[in-house]
mmCIF file of C-alpha atoms in Angstrom:
data_model
loop_
_atom_site.group_PDB
_atom_site.id
_atom_site.type_symbol
_atom_site.label_atom_id
_atom_site.label_comp_id
_atom_site.label_asym_id
_atom_site.label_seq_id
_atom_site.Cartn_x
_atom_site.Cartn_y
_atom_site.Cartn_z
ATOM 1 C CA ASP W 1138 0.000 0.000 0.000
ATOM 2 C CA ARG W 1139 2.894 2.352 0.804
ATOM 3 C CA GLN W 1140 4.555 1.636 -2.559
ATOM 4 C CA LYS W 1141 1.296 2.306 -4.372
ATOM 5 C CA ARG W 1142 0.939 5.668 -2.615
ATOM 6 C CA ALA W 1143 4.533 6.622 -3.439
ATOM 7 C CA SER W 1144 3.983 5.695 -7.075
ATOM 8 C CA GLU W 1145 0.802 7.776 -7.223
ATOM 9 C CA GLU W 1146 2.572 10.759 -5.644
ATOM 10 C CA ARG W 1147 5.395 10.502 -8.163
ATOM 11 C CA ASN W 1148 2.933 10.318 -11.059
ATOM 12 C CA MET W 1149 1.132 13.421 -9.770
ATOM 13 C CA ALA W 1150 4.438 15.282 -9.420
ATOM 14 C CA GLU W 1151 5.438 14.337 -12.970
ATOM 15 C CA GLU W 1152 2.074 15.505 -14.310
ATOM 16 C CA GLU W 1153 2.512 18.829 -12.534
ATOM 17 C CA GLY W 1154 5.992 19.203 -14.023
ATOM 18 C CA ARG W 1155 7.855 19.142 -10.718
ATOM 19 C CA ILE W 1156 10.034 16.177 -11.697
ATOM 20 C CA LEU W 1157 12.142 16.453 -14.788
ATOM 21 C CA GLY W 1158 13.523 12.969 -14.585
ATOM 22 C CA PRO W 1159 17.109 11.868 -14.654
ATOM 23 C CA GLN W 1160 19.409 13.586 -17.120
ATOM 24 C CA PRO W 1161 22.912 12.534 -18.021
ATOM 25 C CA GLU W 1162 25.470 14.279 -15.843
ATOM 26 C CA ALA W 1163 27.392 15.493 -18.882
ATOM 27 C CA GLU W 1164 24.357 17.427 -20.147
ATOM 28 C CA ILE W 1165 23.895 19.109 -16.782
ATOM 29 C CA VAL W 1166 27.579 20.085 -16.684
ATOM 30 C CA LYS W 1167 27.367 21.523 -20.214
ATOM 31 C CA CYS W 1168 24.300 23.541 -19.320
ATOM 32 C CA GLY W 1169 25.980 24.846 -16.175
ATOM 33 C CA LEU W 1170 29.107 25.867 -18.060
ATOM 34 C CA ARG W 1171 27.064 27.687 -20.695
ATOM 35 C CA ARG W 1172 25.165 29.585 -18.019
ATOM 36 C CA LEU W 1173 28.377 30.436 -16.201
ATOM 37 C CA ARG W 1174 29.849 31.777 -19.444
ATOM 38 C CA GLU W 1175 26.754 33.882 -19.980
ATOM 39 C CA ALA W 1176 26.900 35.221 -16.417
ATOM 40 C CA LEU W 1177 30.600 36.100 -16.707
ATOM 41 C CA GLY W 1178 30.066 38.041 -19.923
ATOM 42 C CA THR W 1179 32.654 38.875 -22.550
ATOM 43 C CA GLU W 1180 34.170 42.080 -21.210
ATOM 44 C CA GLY W 1181 37.926 41.657 -20.857
ATOM 45 C CA LEU W 1182 37.856 38.210 -22.420
ATOM 46 C CA LEU W 1183 40.913 38.957 -24.549
ATOM 47 C CA ASP W 1184 42.833 40.733 -21.769
ATOM 48 C CA PHE W 1185 45.692 38.320 -21.188
ATOM 49 C CA PRO W 1186 48.241 38.708 -18.396
ATOM 50 C CA ARG W 1187 51.355 40.763 -19.064
ATOM 51 C CA ARG W 1188 54.730 41.195 -17.431
ATOM 52 C CA PRO W 1189 55.575 44.525 -15.754
ATOM 53 C CA ASN W 1190 57.428 45.584 -18.922
ATOM 54 C CA GLY W 1191 54.260 45.003 -21.002
ATOM 55 C CA THR W 1192 55.281 41.823 -22.810
ATOM 56 C CA PRO W 1193 52.887 38.850 -22.835
ATOM 57 C CA LEU W 1194 53.203 36.504 -19.865
ATOM 58 C CA LEU W 1195 51.813 33.576 -21.862
ATOM 59 C CA THR W 1196 54.231 31.712 -24.089
ATOM 60 C CA ARG W 1197 51.387 30.760 -26.453
ATOM 61 C CA GLN W 1198 49.174 33.836 -26.252
ATOM 62 C CA GLY W 1199 48.222 33.714 -29.943
ATOM 63 C CA PHE W 1200 47.056 30.123 -29.512
ATOM 64 C CA PHE W 1201 44.873 31.110 -26.554
ATOM 65 C CA GLU W 1202 43.473 34.151 -28.333
ATOM 66 C CA ARG W 1203 42.298 31.928 -31.192
ATOM 67 C CA LEU W 1204 40.786 29.377 -28.771
ATOM 68 C CA VAL W 1205 38.974 32.022 -26.716
ATOM 69 C CA ARG W 1206 37.587 33.799 -29.791
ATOM 70 C CA GLY W 1207 36.546 30.495 -31.323
ATOM 71 C CA ASP W 1208 38.709 31.082 -34.396
ATOM 72 C CA ALA W 1209 40.497 27.776 -33.771
ATOM 73 C CA SER W 1210 39.522 24.547 -32.104
ATOM 74 C CA LEU W 1211 41.495 21.845 -30.385
ATOM 75 C CA GLN W 1212 40.316 19.355 -33.001
ATOM 76 C CA ASP W 1213 42.213 21.265 -35.674
ATOM 77 C CA CYS W 1214 45.301 22.329 -33.743
ATOM 78 C CA ALA W 1215 48.521 20.402 -33.480
ATOM 79 C CA ALA W 1216 48.948 18.196 -30.434
ATOM 80 C CA ALA W 1217 52.237 20.027 -29.783
ATOM 81 C CA ASP W 1218 50.343 23.343 -29.416
ATOM 82 C CA ALA W 1219 47.997 21.851 -26.836
ATOM 83 C CA SER W 1220 50.898 20.323 -24.956
ATOM 84 C CA ALA W 1221 52.917 23.555 -25.013
ATOM 85 C CA GLY W 1222 49.886 25.541 -23.823
ATOM 86 C CA GLU W 1223 49.364 23.431 -20.717
ATOM 87 C CA GLY W 1224 51.801 25.517 -18.673
ATOM 88 C CA ASP W 1225 49.927 28.720 -19.516
ATOM 89 C CA VAL W 1226 46.489 27.445 -18.534
ATOM 90 C CA LYS W 1227 46.994 28.311 -14.859
ATOM 91 C CA LYS W 1228 47.643 31.945 -15.861
ATOM 92 C CA LEU W 1229 44.268 32.382 -17.578
ATOM 93 C CA SER W 1230 41.274 34.038 -15.944
ATOM 94 C CA LEU W 1231 38.146 32.099 -15.036
ATOM 95 C CA LYS W 1232 36.321 33.851 -17.871
ATOM 96 C CA GLN W 1233 38.943 32.694 -20.389
ATOM 97 C CA LEU W 1234 38.978 29.132 -19.073
ATOM 98 C CA VAL W 1235 35.192 28.887 -19.262
ATOM 99 C CA ALA W 1236 35.179 30.319 -22.788
ATOM 100 C CA ILE W 1237 37.704 27.734 -23.986
ATOM 101 C CA ARG W 1238 35.851 24.899 -22.274
ATOM 102 C CA CYS W 1239 32.483 26.014 -23.681
ATOM 103 C CA ASN W 1240 33.935 26.194 -27.191
ATOM 104 C CA HIS W 1241 34.854 22.516 -26.839
ATOM 105 C CA LEU W 1242 31.905 21.028 -24.950
ATOM 106 C CA ASP W 1243 31.126 18.537 -27.687
ATOM 107 C CA TYR W 1244 34.731 17.551 -28.345
ATOM 108 C CA THR W 1245 36.129 14.438 -26.693
ATOM 109 C CA PRO W 1246 39.666 13.619 -27.767
ATOM 110 C CA THR W 1247 40.182 9.882 -28.043
ATOM 111 C CA GLY W 1248 43.143 7.774 -28.975
ATOM 112 C CA ALA W 1249 46.785 7.812 -28.000
ATOM 113 C CA ASN W 1250 47.627 10.624 -30.419
ATOM 114 C CA GLN W 1251 45.022 12.862 -28.752
ATOM 115 C CA LEU W 1252 46.384 12.516 -25.212
ATOM 116 C CA SER W 1253 47.867 16.025 -25.051
ATOM 117 C CA LYS W 1254 44.533 17.524 -26.152
ATOM 118 C CA ALA W 1255 42.668 15.471 -23.558
ATOM 119 C CA ASN W 1256 45.093 16.636 -20.857
ATOM 120 C CA PHE W 1257 44.695 20.237 -21.991
ATOM 121 C CA LEU W 1258 40.893 20.015 -21.703
ATOM 122 C CA LYS W 1259 41.169 18.495 -18.229
ATOM 123 C CA LEU W 1260 43.106 21.562 -17.135
ATOM 124 C CA THR W 1261 40.356 23.864 -18.334
#
């Protein structure tokens, strides 16, 4: 009798739209990242860190500019670029990291030759 009541309550909740049902975790993460990107905005997105003398702090700033703007993607870049950029990732702002990650939400590098790209995405 208790199970029947619980089932009826769940059915009523579903009919009222209170229960959305289980969604894959990956979809929830993607949605959250997109909303975070929207909340952060785009102001200062291309403002990369500089040394006191004004020179770029990032060794691969051009690579990151293209990734942030969406002009380039990890799928198309050389594995060496992704590997070389790993050291600069910790110098990026949250806004820049989220932008790069959001530009690659549907990309999953697979295979041994994609290991550096997979590691790069883990850092973002």
